[in-house]
Amino acid sequence: MAIREFQLKIDEEKRLNDIVQALNASVRRKIMTLLSYSSYSIADLAKMLKLPISTVSFHINILRKAGFISVTVKHNTRGNAKIISRQIDSLAVGFIVENRQSENKHFSMDIPIGSFTDAQIEAGCGMASTQGIIIADDTPGVFFSPERYEAQILWFSKGYIEYRVPNYMLKDKQVNSVMFSMELCSEAPNYRNEWESDITFWVNGTEVATYLSPGDFGGRHGRLNPEWWSDFSTQYGMMKSLKITPECVFLDETPVSTQNIRKLKLQDGDYITLRIGIKKDAKHQGGMNLFGERFGDFSQGLVYSVDYN
């Protein structure tokens, strides 16, 4: 079998940051060691490491982001199992950087989750800051209050929210990708780890992807959640990314649409709209939670980033 080697240059900051994060915890290094022998389910890894499945899942997400592992779903008599396989055999970092006439550049912007510009929400909804519930639960009108800008978590069972983000950094540029990343999950009463929801994304009014969220996650306190947040409520989500390139749209690393930068007119006008919500005819009407940088497991809210020349 050919050796699968990662070759990086010392100036590839983003990839190196992901790799350093993946390697800087002994648990993740132990997982990579175990995967050198075979592929395992998350439950198998949790048993061998004597850790909760939720903890192992957290570390698996970081390793996957770095590109060290792949996750595939295997169907069996008990349902579906996520099988984890190693995707790297060696890592090489080059310290000699070539001069590049057209060096890639990167722009990134944090979008507060409460800064949405439009919303259509039905009861079974709410928002909270780090200090407490914003005004009241199950009151759609709260989503139009000035206090929404303080939100660090928001949830609804039906409807959508929409953001406008500037596109001045795309003007007269060769744009390689536009990406939105966020932590989200389904929305159930209290929480239910198995509660599927079809969460759909629209860009500039065009539907581009639907993510089947497997659940509304709880059972242990979210890593960043304030102490006052109830243990019986939603606790954390999963990191998801929507990337638009000149060729297509990716949900995480999977191409999901033939829409692209040109078709979606991302370089036209003054802004890009991103809508996130539950379609009225969705098969799984399981709502959604969206996390800010001080709720859930990941210290980011909605992040908008652009790679260009």
Coordinates of N, CA, C and O in Angstrom, one line a residue, residues 94-198:
G94 N 7.9 21.4 5.3 CA 9.0 22.0 4.6 C 9.2 23.4 5.1 O 8.3 24.2 5.3
F95 N 10.5 23.8 5.5 CA 10.8 25.1 6.0 C 11.3 26.0 4.9 O 11.7 27.2 5.2
I96 N 11.4 25.6 3.7 CA 11.9 26.4 2.6 C 10.6 26.8 1.8 O 9.9 26.0 1.3
V97 N 10.4 28.1 1.8 CA 9.2 28.7 1.1 C 9.6 29.3 -0.2 O 10.4 30.2 -0.3
E98 N 8.9 28.9 -1.3 CA 9.2 29.4 -2.6 C 8.5 30.8 -2.7 O 7.4 31.0 -2.1
N99 N 9.1 31.6 -3.5 CA 8.4 32.9 -3.9 C 7.2 32.6 -4.7 O 7.3 31.9 -5.7
R100 N 6.1 33.2 -4.4 CA 4.9 33.0 -5.2 C 4.4 34.3 -5.8 O 4.2 35.3 -5.1
Q101 N 4.3 34.3 -7.1 CA 3.8 35.5 -7.8 C 2.4 35.8 -7.4 O 2.0 37.0 -7.4
S102 N 1.6 34.8 -7.3 CA 0.2 35.0 -7.0 C -0.2 34.3 -5.7 O -0.7 33.1 -5.7
E103 N 0.1 34.9 -4.6 CA -0.1 34.2 -3.3 C -1.5 34.3 -2.9 O -2.2 35.3 -3.0
N104 N -2.1 33.1 -2.4 CA -3.4 33.1 -1.9 C -3.6 34.0 -0.7 O -2.7 34.0 0.2
K105 N -4.7 34.7 -0.6 CA -4.9 35.5 0.6 C -6.2 35.1 1.2 O -7.1 34.4 0.6
H106 N -6.4 35.4 2.5 CA -7.5 35.0 3.3 C -8.1 36.1 4.1 O -7.4 36.9 4.7
F107 N -9.5 36.2 4.0 CA -10.2 37.1 4.8 C -11.2 36.4 5.6 O -11.9 35.5 5.2
S108 N -11.4 36.8 6.9 CA -12.3 36.1 7.8 C -13.1 37.1 8.6 O -12.5 38.1 9.0
M109 N -14.4 36.9 8.9 CA -15.2 37.8 9.6 C -16.1 37.0 10.5 O -16.7 36.0 10.1
D110 N -16.2 37.4 11.8 CA -17.1 36.8 12.8 C -18.5 37.5 12.7 O -18.5 38.7 12.8
I111 N -19.5 36.7 12.4 CA -20.9 37.3 12.3 C -21.6 36.9 13.6 O -21.9 35.7 13.8
P112 N -22.0 37.9 14.5 CA -22.7 37.5 15.7 C -24.0 36.8 15.3 O -24.7 37.3 14.4
I113 N -24.4 35.8 16.0 CA -25.5 35.0 15.5 C -26.8 35.7 15.7 O -27.8 35.4 15.1
G114 N -26.8 36.8 16.6 CA -28.0 37.6 16.7 C -28.2 38.7 15.7 O -29.1 39.5 15.8
S115 N -27.2 38.8 14.8 CA -27.2 40.0 13.9 C -28.0 39.6 12.6 O -27.7 40.3 11.6
F116 N -28.9 38.7 12.6 CA -29.6 38.3 11.4 C -30.5 39.5 11.0 O -30.9 40.3 11.8
T117 N -30.7 39.6 9.7 CA -31.5 40.8 9.1 C -32.9 40.4 8.8 O -33.7 41.3 8.5
D118 N -33.3 39.1 8.8 CA -34.6 38.7 8.6 C -34.9 37.4 9.3 O -33.9 36.6 9.5
A119 N -36.1 37.2 9.7 CA -36.5 35.9 10.4 C -37.9 35.7 10.2 O -38.8 36.6 10.1
Q120 N -38.3 34.4 10.1 CA -39.7 33.9 10.1 C -39.7 32.8 11.0 O -39.3 31.7 10.7
I121 N -40.2 33.0 12.2 CA -40.1 32.0 13.3 C -41.4 31.7 13.9 O -42.3 32.6 14.0
E122 N -41.6 30.5 14.2 CA -42.9 30.1 14.9 C -42.5 29.7 16.4 O -41.4 29.4 16.7
A123 N -43.6 29.7 17.2 CA -43.4 29.3 18.6 C -42.7 28.0 18.7 O -42.9 27.1 17.9
G124 N -42.0 27.8 19.9 CA -41.1 26.7 20.0 C -39.7 27.3 19.7 O -39.0 26.7 18.9
C125 N -39.4 28.5 20.3 CA -38.2 29.2 19.9 C -37.7 30.0 21.1 O -38.3 30.1 22.1
G126 N -36.5 30.6 20.9 CA -36.0 31.4 21.9 C -34.5 31.8 21.7 O -33.9 31.3 20.7
M127 N -34.0 32.6 22.5 CA -32.6 33.0 22.5 C -32.1 33.2 23.9 O -32.9 33.5 24.8
A128 N -30.8 33.1 24.1 CA -30.2 33.3 25.4 C -28.8 34.0 25.2 O -28.1 33.7 24.2
S129 N -28.5 34.8 26.1 CA -27.1 35.4 26.2 C -26.4 34.6 27.3 O -26.9 33.7 27.9
T130 N -25.2 35.1 27.6 CA -24.4 34.4 28.6 C -25.0 34.7 30.0 O -24.8 34.0 31.0
Q131 N -25.9 35.7 30.1 CA -26.5 36.1 31.3 C -27.9 35.5 31.6 O -28.3 35.4 32.8
G132 N -28.6 35.1 30.5 CA -29.9 34.5 30.8 C -30.7 34.5 29.5 O -30.3 34.9 28.4
I133 N -32.0 34.0 29.6 CA -32.9 34.0 28.5 C -33.2 35.4 28.1 O -33.4 36.3 28.9
I134 N -33.2 35.6 26.8 CA -33.5 37.0 26.3 C -35.0 37.2 26.2 O -35.7 36.5 25.4
I135 N -35.5 38.0 27.1 CA -36.9 38.4 27.2 C -37.8 37.3 27.6 O -38.3 37.2 28.8
A136 N -38.1 36.3 26.7 CA -39.0 35.2 27.0 C -38.9 34.1 26.0 O -38.5 34.3 24.9
D137 N -39.2 32.9 26.5 CA -39.2 31.7 25.6 C -40.5 31.8 24.7 O -41.5 32.4 25.1
D138 N -40.4 31.1 23.6 CA -41.6 30.8 22.8 C -42.4 32.1 22.4 O -43.6 32.1 22.3
T139 N -41.6 33.1 22.1 CA -42.2 34.4 21.7 C -41.5 34.9 20.4 O -40.4 35.5 20.5
P140 N -42.0 34.6 19.2 CA -41.3 34.9 18.0 C -40.9 36.3 17.9 O -39.9 36.7 17.3
G141 N -41.7 37.3 18.4 CA -41.4 38.7 18.3 C -40.1 39.1 18.9 O -39.5 40.1 18.6
V142 N -39.6 38.3 19.9 CA -38.3 38.5 20.5 C -37.2 38.6 19.5 O -36.2 39.3 19.7
F143 N -37.4 37.8 18.4 CA -36.3 37.7 17.4 C -36.1 39.1 16.7 O -35.2 39.2 15.9
F144 N -37.0 40.0 16.9 CA -36.9 41.3 16.3 C -36.5 42.4 17.3 O -36.5 43.6 17.0
S145 N -36.2 42.0 18.5 CA -35.8 43.0 19.5 C -34.3 43.3 19.4 O -33.5 42.5 18.9
P146 N -34.0 44.5 19.9 CA -32.5 44.9 19.8 C -31.7 44.0 20.7 O -30.5 43.8 20.4
E147 N -32.3 43.4 21.7 CA -31.5 42.5 22.5 C -31.0 41.2 21.8 O -30.1 40.5 22.3
R148 N -31.5 41.0 20.6 CA -31.1 39.8 19.9 C -29.6 39.8 19.6 O -29.0 38.8 19.4
Y149 N -29.0 41.0 19.5 CA -27.5 41.1 19.2 C -26.7 40.5 20.3 O -25.5 40.2 20.1
E150 N -27.3 40.3 21.5 CA -26.5 39.7 22.6 C -26.6 38.1 22.6 O -26.0 37.5 23.4
A151 N -27.4 37.6 21.7 CA -27.6 36.1 21.7 C -26.3 35.3 21.5 O -25.5 35.7 20.7
Q152 N -26.2 34.3 22.3 CA -25.1 33.3 22.2 C -25.6 31.9 21.9 O -24.8 31.0 21.6
I153 N -26.9 31.8 21.9 CA -27.6 30.6 21.4 C -29.0 31.0 21.0 O -29.6 31.8 21.6
L154 N -29.5 30.4 19.9 CA -30.8 30.7 19.5 C -31.4 29.4 18.9 O -30.7 28.5 18.4
W155 N -32.7 29.2 19.0 CA -33.3 28.0 18.6 C -34.7 28.2 18.1 O -35.4 29.2 18.5
F156 N -35.2 27.4 17.2 CA -36.6 27.4 16.8 C -36.9 26.1 16.1 O -36.0 25.4 15.6
S157 N -38.2 25.7 16.2 CA -38.6 24.4 15.6 C -39.1 24.5 14.2 O -39.0 23.6 13.4
K158 N -39.5 25.8 13.8 CA -39.9 26.0 12.4 C -39.6 27.4 12.0 O -39.6 28.3 12.8
G159 N -39.2 27.5 10.7 CA -38.9 28.8 10.2 C -37.5 29.0 9.7 O -36.8 28.0 9.4
Y160 N -37.0 30.2 9.7 CA -35.6 30.5 9.2 C -35.1 31.8 9.8 O -35.9 32.6 10.3
I161 N -33.8 31.9 9.7 CA -33.1 33.2 9.9 C -32.3 33.5 8.7 O -31.8 32.6 8.0
E162 N -32.0 34.8 8.5 CA -31.2 35.2 7.3 C -30.3 36.3 7.7 O -30.6 37.2 8.4
Y163 N -29.0 36.2 7.2 CA -28.0 37.1 7.4 C -27.6 37.8 6.1 O -27.6 37.2 5.0
R164 N -27.1 39.0 6.2 CA -26.5 39.7 5.1 C -25.0 40.0 5.5 O -24.7 40.5 6.6
V165 N -24.1 39.5 4.6 CA -22.7 39.7 4.9 C -22.1 40.5 3.7 O -22.5 40.3 2.6
P166 N -21.2 41.4 4.0 CA -20.6 42.3 2.9 C -19.8 41.4 2.0 O -19.2 40.4 2.3
N167 N -19.7 41.9 0.7 CA -18.9 41.2 -0.3 C -17.8 42.2 -0.9 O -17.3 41.9 -2.0
Y168 N -17.5 43.3 -0.3 CA -16.6 44.2 -0.8 C -15.2 43.6 -1.0 O -14.5 43.9 -2.0
M169 N -14.8 42.6 -0.2 CA -13.5 41.9 -0.4 C -13.5 41.0 -1.6 O -12.4 40.5 -1.9
L170 N -14.6 40.8 -2.2 CA -14.7 39.9 -3.4 C -14.5 40.7 -4.7 O -14.3 40.1 -5.8
K171 N -14.7 42.0 -4.6 CA -14.7 42.8 -5.8 C -13.3 42.8 -6.5 O -12.3 42.9 -5.9
D172 N -13.3 42.6 -7.8 CA -12.1 42.6 -8.7 C -11.1 41.6 -8.2 O -9.9 41.8 -8.4
K173 N -11.5 40.5 -7.6 CA -10.6 39.5 -7.1 C -10.9 38.1 -7.8 O -12.0 37.9 -8.3
Q174 N -9.9 37.3 -7.9 CA -10.0 35.9 -8.3 C -10.4 35.1 -7.0 O -9.5 34.8 -6.2
V175 N -11.6 34.8 -6.8 CA -12.1 34.2 -5.6 C -12.0 32.7 -5.7 O -12.6 32.1 -6.6
N176 N -11.3 32.1 -4.8 CA -11.1 30.6 -4.8 C -12.3 29.9 -4.0 O -12.7 28.8 -4.4
S177 N -12.7 30.6 -2.9 CA -13.8 30.0 -2.2 C -14.4 31.0 -1.2 O -13.7 31.9 -0.8
V178 N -15.7 30.8 -1.0 CA -16.4 31.6 0.1 C -17.0 30.5 1.0 O -17.7 29.6 0.6
M179 N -16.7 30.7 2.3 CA -17.2 29.6 3.2 C -17.9 30.2 4.5 O -17.5 31.3 5.0
F180 N -18.9 29.5 4.9 CA -19.6 29.8 6.2 C -19.4 28.6 7.1 O -19.6 27.5 6.6
S181 N -19.0 28.8 8.3 CA -18.9 27.7 9.2 C -19.7 28.0 10.5 O -19.7 29.2 10.9
M182 N -20.2 27.0 11.2 CA -21.0 27.3 12.4 C -21.2 26.0 13.1 O -21.0 24.9 12.6
E183 N -21.6 26.1 14.4 CA -22.0 25.0 15.3 C -23.5 24.9 15.4 O -24.1 25.9 15.8
L184 N -24.1 23.8 15.0 CA -25.5 23.7 15.1 C -26.0 22.3 15.4 O -25.2 21.3 15.3
C185 N -27.3 22.2 15.7 CA -27.9 20.8 15.9 C -29.4 21.0 15.7 O -29.9 22.1 15.5
S186 N -30.1 19.9 15.9 CA -31.6 19.9 15.9 C -32.1 20.6 17.1 O -31.4 21.0 18.0
E187 N -33.5 20.7 17.2 CA -34.1 21.3 18.3 C -35.3 20.5 18.7 O -36.3 20.3 18.0
A188 N -35.2 19.9 19.9 CA -36.3 19.1 20.5 C -36.6 19.6 21.9 O -35.9 20.4 22.4
P189 N -37.8 19.3 22.4 CA -38.1 19.7 23.8 C -37.0 19.2 24.7 O -36.6 18.0 24.7
N190 N -36.4 20.0 25.6 CA -35.2 19.8 26.4 C -34.1 19.4 25.4 O -33.5 20.2 24.8
Y191 N -33.8 18.1 25.3 CA -32.8 17.6 24.3 C -33.1 16.2 24.0 O -33.7 15.5 24.8
R192 N -32.8 15.8 22.8 CA -32.9 14.3 22.4 C -31.7 14.1 21.4 O -31.7 14.6 20.3
N193 N -30.8 13.2 21.9 CA -29.6 12.9 21.1 C -30.0 12.3 19.7 O -29.1 12.4 18.8
E194 N -31.1 11.7 19.6 CA -31.6 11.1 18.3 C -32.9 11.8 18.0 O -33.9 11.5 18.4
W195 N -32.7 12.9 17.2 CA -33.8 13.8 16.8 C -33.4 14.4 15.4 O -32.8 15.5 15.4
E196 N -33.8 13.8 14.3 CA -33.3 14.2 13.0 C -34.0 15.5 12.6 O -35.2 15.7 12.8
S197 N -33.2 16.3 11.9 CA -33.8 17.5 11.3 C -33.1 17.9 10.0 O -31.8 17.8 9.9
D198 N -33.9 18.2 9.0 CA -33.3 18.7 7.7 C -33.1 20.2 7.8 O -34.1 21.0 7.7

